[in-house]
Coordinates of C-alpha atoms in Angstrom, one line a residue:
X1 CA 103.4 8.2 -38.4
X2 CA 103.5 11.1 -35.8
X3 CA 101.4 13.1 -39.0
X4 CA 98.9 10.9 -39.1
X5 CA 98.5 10.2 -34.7
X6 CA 97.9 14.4 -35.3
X7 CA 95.4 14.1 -37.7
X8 CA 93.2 11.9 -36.6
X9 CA 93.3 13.7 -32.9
X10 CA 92.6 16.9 -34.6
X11 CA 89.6 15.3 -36.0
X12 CA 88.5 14.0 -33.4
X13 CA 88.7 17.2 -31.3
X14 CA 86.5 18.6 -34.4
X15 CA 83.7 15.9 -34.1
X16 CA 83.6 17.0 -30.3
X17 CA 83.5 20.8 -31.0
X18 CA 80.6 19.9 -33.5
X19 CA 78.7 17.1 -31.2
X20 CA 78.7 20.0 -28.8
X21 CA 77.8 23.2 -30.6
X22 CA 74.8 20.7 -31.9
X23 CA 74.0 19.8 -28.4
X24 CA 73.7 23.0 -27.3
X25 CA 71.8 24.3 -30.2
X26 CA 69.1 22.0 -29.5
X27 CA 68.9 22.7 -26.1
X28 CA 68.8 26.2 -26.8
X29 CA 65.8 25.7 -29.2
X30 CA 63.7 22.9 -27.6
X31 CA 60.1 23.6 -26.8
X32 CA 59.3 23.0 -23.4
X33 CA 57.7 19.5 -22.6
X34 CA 54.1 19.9 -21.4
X35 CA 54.0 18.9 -18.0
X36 CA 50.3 16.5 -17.3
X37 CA 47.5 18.2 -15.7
X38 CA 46.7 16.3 -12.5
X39 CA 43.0 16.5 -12.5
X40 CA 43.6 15.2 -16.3
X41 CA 41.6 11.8 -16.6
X42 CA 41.8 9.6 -19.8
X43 CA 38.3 8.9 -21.6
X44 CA 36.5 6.0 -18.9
X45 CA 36.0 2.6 -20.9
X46 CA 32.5 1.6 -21.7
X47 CA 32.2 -2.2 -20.8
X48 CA 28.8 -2.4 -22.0
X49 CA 30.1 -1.7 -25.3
X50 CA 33.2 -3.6 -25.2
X51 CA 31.4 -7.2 -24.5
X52 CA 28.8 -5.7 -26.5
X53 CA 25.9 -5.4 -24.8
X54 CA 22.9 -2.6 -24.4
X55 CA 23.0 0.1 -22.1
X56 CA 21.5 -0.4 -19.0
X57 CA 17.6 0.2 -19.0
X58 CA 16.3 3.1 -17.6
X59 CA 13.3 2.1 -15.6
X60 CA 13.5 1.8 -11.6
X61 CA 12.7 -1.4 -11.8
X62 CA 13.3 -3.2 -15.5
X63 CA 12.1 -6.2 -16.8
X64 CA 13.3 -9.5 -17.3
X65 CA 12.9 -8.5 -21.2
X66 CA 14.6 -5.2 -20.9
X67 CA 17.5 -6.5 -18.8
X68 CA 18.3 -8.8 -21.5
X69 CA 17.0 -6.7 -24.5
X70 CA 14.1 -9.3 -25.9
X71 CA 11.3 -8.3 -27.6
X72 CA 7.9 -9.8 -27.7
X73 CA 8.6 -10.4 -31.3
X74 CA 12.1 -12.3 -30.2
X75 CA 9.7 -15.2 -28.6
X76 CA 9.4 -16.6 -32.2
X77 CA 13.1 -16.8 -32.7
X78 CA 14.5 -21.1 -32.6
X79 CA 14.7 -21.8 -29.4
X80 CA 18.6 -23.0 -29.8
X81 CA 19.3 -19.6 -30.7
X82 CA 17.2 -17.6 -28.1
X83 CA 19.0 -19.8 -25.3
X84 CA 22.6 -18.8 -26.9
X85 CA 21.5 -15.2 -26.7
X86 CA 20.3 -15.6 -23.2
X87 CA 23.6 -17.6 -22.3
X88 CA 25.5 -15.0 -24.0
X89 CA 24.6 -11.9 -21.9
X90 CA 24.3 -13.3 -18.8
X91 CA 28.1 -14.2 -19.2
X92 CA 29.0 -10.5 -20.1
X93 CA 26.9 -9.5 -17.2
X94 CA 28.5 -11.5 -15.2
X95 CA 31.8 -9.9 -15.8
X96 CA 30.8 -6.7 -15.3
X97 CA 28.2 -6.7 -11.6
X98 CA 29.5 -10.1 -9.8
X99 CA 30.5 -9.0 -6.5
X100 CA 34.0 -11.0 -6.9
X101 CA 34.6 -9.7 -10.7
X102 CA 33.1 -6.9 -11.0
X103 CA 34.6 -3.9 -13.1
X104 CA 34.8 -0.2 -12.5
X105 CA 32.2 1.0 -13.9
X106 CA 30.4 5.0 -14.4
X107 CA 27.7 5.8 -15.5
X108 CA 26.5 9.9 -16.4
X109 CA 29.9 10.7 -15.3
X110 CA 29.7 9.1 -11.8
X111 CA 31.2 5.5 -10.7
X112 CA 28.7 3.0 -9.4
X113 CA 28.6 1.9 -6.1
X114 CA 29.0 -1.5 -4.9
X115 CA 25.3 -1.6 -3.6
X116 CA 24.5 -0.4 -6.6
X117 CA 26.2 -3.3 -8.6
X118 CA 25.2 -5.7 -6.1
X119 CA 21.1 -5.3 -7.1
X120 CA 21.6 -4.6 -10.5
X121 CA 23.4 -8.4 -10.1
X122 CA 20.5 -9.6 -8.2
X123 CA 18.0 -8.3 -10.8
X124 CA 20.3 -10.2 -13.5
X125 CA 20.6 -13.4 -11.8
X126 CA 16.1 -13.0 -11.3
X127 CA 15.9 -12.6 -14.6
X128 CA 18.1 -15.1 -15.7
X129 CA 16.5 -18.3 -13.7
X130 CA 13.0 -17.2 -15.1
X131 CA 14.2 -16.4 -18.7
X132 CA 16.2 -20.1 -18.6
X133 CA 13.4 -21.7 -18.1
X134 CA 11.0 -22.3 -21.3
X135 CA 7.7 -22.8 -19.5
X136 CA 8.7 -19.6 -17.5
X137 CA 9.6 -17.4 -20.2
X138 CA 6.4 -18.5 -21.9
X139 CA 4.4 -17.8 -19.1
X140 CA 6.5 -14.4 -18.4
X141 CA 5.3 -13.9 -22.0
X142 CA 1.7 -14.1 -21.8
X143 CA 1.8 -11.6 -18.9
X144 CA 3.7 -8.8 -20.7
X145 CA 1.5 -9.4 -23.4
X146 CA -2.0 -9.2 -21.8
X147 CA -0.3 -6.1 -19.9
X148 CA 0.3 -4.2 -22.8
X149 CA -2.5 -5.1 -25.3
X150 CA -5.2 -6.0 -22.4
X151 CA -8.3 -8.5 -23.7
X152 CA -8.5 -8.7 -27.7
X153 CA -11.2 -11.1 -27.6
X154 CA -14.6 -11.8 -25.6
X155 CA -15.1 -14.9 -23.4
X156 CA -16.4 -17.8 -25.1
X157 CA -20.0 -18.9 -24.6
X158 CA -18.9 -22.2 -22.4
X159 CA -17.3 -20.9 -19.5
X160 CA -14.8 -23.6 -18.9
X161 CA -13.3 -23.3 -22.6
X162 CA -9.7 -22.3 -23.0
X163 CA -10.6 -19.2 -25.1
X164 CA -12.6 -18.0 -21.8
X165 CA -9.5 -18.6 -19.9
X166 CA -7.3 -16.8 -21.9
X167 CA -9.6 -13.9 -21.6
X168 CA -10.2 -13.9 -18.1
X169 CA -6.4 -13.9 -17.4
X170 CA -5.9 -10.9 -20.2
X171 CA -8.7 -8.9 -18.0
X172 CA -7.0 -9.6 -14.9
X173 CA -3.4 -9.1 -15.7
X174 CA -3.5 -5.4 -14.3
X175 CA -4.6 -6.5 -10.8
X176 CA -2.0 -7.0 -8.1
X177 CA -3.9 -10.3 -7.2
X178 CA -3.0 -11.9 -10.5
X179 CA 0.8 -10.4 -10.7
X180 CA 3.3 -12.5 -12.6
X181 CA 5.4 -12.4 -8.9
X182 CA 2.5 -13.5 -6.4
X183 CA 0.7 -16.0 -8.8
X184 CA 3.0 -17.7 -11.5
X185 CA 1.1 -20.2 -12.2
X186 CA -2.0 -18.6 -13.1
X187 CA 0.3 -17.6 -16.1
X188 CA 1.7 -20.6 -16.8
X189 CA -1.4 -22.8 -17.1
X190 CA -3.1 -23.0 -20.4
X191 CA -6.8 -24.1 -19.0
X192 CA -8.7 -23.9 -15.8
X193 CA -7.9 -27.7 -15.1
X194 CA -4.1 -26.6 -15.5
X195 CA -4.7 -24.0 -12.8
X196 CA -6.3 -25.3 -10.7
X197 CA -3.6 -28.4 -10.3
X198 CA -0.7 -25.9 -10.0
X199 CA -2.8 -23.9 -7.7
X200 CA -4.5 -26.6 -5.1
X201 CA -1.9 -29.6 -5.7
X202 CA -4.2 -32.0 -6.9
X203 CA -6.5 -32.8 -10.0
X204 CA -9.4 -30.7 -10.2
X205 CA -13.4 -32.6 -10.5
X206 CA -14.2 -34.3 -13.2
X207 CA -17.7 -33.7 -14.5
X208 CA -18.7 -37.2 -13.0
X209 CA -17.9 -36.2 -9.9
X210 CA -19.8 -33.0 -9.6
X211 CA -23.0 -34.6 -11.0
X212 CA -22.2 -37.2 -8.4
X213 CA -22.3 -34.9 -6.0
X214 CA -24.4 -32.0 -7.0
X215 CA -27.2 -32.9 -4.7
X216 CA -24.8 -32.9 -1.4
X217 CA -23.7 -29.7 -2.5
X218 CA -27.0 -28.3 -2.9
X219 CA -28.3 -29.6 0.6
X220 CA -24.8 -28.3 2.0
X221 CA -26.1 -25.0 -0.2
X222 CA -29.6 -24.8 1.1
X223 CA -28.5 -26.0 5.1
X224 CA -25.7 -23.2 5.1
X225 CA -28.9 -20.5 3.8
X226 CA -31.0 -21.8 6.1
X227 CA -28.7 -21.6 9.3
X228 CA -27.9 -17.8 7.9
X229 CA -31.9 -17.4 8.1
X230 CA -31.8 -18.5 11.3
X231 CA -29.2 -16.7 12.8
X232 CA -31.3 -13.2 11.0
X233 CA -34.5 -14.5 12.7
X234 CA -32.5 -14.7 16.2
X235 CA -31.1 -11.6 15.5
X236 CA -34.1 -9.4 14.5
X237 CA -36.1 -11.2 17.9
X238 CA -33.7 -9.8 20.1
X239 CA -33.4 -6.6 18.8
X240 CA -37.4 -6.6 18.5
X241 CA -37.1 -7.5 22.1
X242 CA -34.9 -4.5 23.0
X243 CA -37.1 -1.7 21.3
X244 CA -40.0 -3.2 23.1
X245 CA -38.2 -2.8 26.3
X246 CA -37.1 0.4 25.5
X247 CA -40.5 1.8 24.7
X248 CA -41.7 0.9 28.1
X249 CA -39.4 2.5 30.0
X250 CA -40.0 5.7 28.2
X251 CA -43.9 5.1 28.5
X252 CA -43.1 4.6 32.8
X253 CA -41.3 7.3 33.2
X254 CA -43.6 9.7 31.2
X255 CA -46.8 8.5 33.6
X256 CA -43.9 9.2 36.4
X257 CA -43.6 12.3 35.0
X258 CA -47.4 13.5 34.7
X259 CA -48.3 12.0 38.3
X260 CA -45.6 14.3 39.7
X261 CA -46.9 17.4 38.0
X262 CA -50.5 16.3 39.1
X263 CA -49.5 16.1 42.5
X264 CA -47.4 19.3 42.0
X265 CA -44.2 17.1 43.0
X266 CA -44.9 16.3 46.3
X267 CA -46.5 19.9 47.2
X268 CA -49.9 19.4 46.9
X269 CA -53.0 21.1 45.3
X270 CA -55.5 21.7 47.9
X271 CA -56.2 24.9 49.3
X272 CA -54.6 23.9 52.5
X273 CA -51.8 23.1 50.8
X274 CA -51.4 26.0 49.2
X275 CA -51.8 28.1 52.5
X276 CA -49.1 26.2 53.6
X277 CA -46.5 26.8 50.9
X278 CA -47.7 30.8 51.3
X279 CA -46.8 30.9 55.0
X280 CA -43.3 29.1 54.2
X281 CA -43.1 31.8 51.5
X282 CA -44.1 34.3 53.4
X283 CA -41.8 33.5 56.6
X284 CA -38.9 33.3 54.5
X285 CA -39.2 36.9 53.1
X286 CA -39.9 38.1 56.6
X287 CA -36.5 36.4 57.8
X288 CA -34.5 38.3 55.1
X289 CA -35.6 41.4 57.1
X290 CA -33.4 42.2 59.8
X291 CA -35.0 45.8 60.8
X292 CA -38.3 44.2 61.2
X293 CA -37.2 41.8 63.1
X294 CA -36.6 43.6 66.7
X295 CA -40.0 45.7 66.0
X296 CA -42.6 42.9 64.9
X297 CA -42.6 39.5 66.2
X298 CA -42.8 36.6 64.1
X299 CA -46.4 35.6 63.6
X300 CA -47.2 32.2 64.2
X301 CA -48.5 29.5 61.9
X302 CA -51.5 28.3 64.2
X303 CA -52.8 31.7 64.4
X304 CA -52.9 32.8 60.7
X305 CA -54.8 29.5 59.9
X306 CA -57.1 30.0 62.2
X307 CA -57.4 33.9 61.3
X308 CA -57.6 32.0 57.3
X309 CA -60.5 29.5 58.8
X310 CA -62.8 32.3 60.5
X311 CA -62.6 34.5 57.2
X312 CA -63.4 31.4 54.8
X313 CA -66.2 30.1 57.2
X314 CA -67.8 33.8 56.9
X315 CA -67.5 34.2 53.3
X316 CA -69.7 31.0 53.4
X317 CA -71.9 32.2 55.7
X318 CA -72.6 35.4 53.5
X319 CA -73.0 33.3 50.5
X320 CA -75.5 31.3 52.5
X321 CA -77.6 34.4 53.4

């Protein structure tokens, strides 16, 4: 009994000895374990691809049709099935940009803001309401359409046929006036009459009425002319009136003019007169000399006409003789 107790403690101690020298061994010979790199990021999820939709369009602004991939050609697709697709994606979107759901998303290595998401939401839930809608999307249709091709036919002969319609609208589509967002319903109605009820509220003249009332028209026509013809004829009196005026007091103030160089503005032309203005003349020149001053008196007006009188009154007599 005490041979067998020894045994099995001697094997025992050996199973330790071994358990150990194996321990260490491994210890000894273990690679190192790779510590992770901090700035180490796993690959970011693509949730476009997971709920299996496209990438996000490119433009600044994308379309309706781009948002939820349609084609023109996709119009012609059952209608059951082309609401299920519609239905489909707006669910995935909605996952991924509502403000209360919305996932972490990046996109060319950067995370998208939460302004970001927010309009990209905005432009889905736009898109959605006007795709949703049959007569919409029809009408949303016709205006990508006549954008990209432009008019592939000429207007018809009779100008209030559909066919002209449809080519008046595809002429139009580039201008701002006629954009799918500031007039809808010029692209939803299929004729003029349709127009004009979606754009005036109410049904549009028959042709009873306007032969009814042609002849009001035309005297509403011809009165409206006539008062513009009027108003010209007022206009062009006036101003005829004006020019007139005008014309005279230019023609007064030349005659002003011409009597004041014939009376040599104010001065006189008499020889008298022209005595006169040489003794002012004169007596000025004579003031601007001091030195003579003290020496000569200042000769007097009186006497110089009368020295002026006695030599005219000889020359006459002399001429007389």
């Amino acid at each position: 009994m005490f041979a067998v107790t020894v045994r099995n403690t001697l094997c025992r101690s050996n199973y330790a000895v071994q358990s150990a020298s194996l321990l260490f061994y491994r210890h000894a010979h273990a690679h190192p374990t790779p510590q992770q790199d901090p700035h180490h990021h796993k690959s970011h999820i693509n949730h476009h691809r997971r709920l299996d939709l496209h990438d996000w369009p490119t433009s600044k602004d994308p379309t309706p049709f781009e948002i939820f991939n349609l084609k023109q050609k996709d119009m012609g697709m059952p209608q059951l099935e082309l609401k299920r697709h519609i239905k489909r994606h707006y669910l995935a979107y909605v996952k991924l940009y509502h403000p209360d759901t919305s996932l972490t998303i990046h996109e060319k290595g950067e995370e998208l803001s939460a302004e970001e998401k927010r309009r990209r939401f905005d432009q889905i839930q736009q898109a959605y309401d006007l795709l949703k809608d049959p007569r919409r999307r029809v009408a949303y249709s016709r205006y990508q359409t006549a954008r990209t091709r432009g008019p592939t036919y000429g207007p018809a002969q009779h100008g209030y046929t559909k066919e002209h319609f449809e080519a008046y609208r595809a002429a139009n589509a580039q201008r701002r006036q006629y954009d799918f967002q500031n007039n809808e319903e010029f692209w939803q109605a299929g004729t003029w009459e349709d127009y004009y009820r979606m754009k005036y509220k109410r049904e549009p003249p028959t042709k009873e009425e306007f032969e009814k009332n042609k002849y009001k028209i035309l005297a509403g026509v011809i009165a409206f002319g006539a008062l513009g013809f009027a108003l010209q004829i007022v206009n062009t009196y006036n101003r005829t009136n004006e020019m007139l005026l005008d014309s005279q007091k230019r023609t007064l103030k030349s005659m002003h003019d011409l009597n004041e160089h014939s009376d040599n503005f104010g001065q006189g032309n008499s020889e008298a007169d022209g005595l006169r203005r040489f003794l002012v003349s004169r007596r000025t020149s004579l003031k601007s000399k001091k030195y003579d001053e003290d020496t000569e008196p200042e000769p007097n007006d009186k006497e110089l006409l009368v020295k002026y009188a006695k030599k005219r009154v000889g020359q006459w007599d002399k001429a007389a003789d």
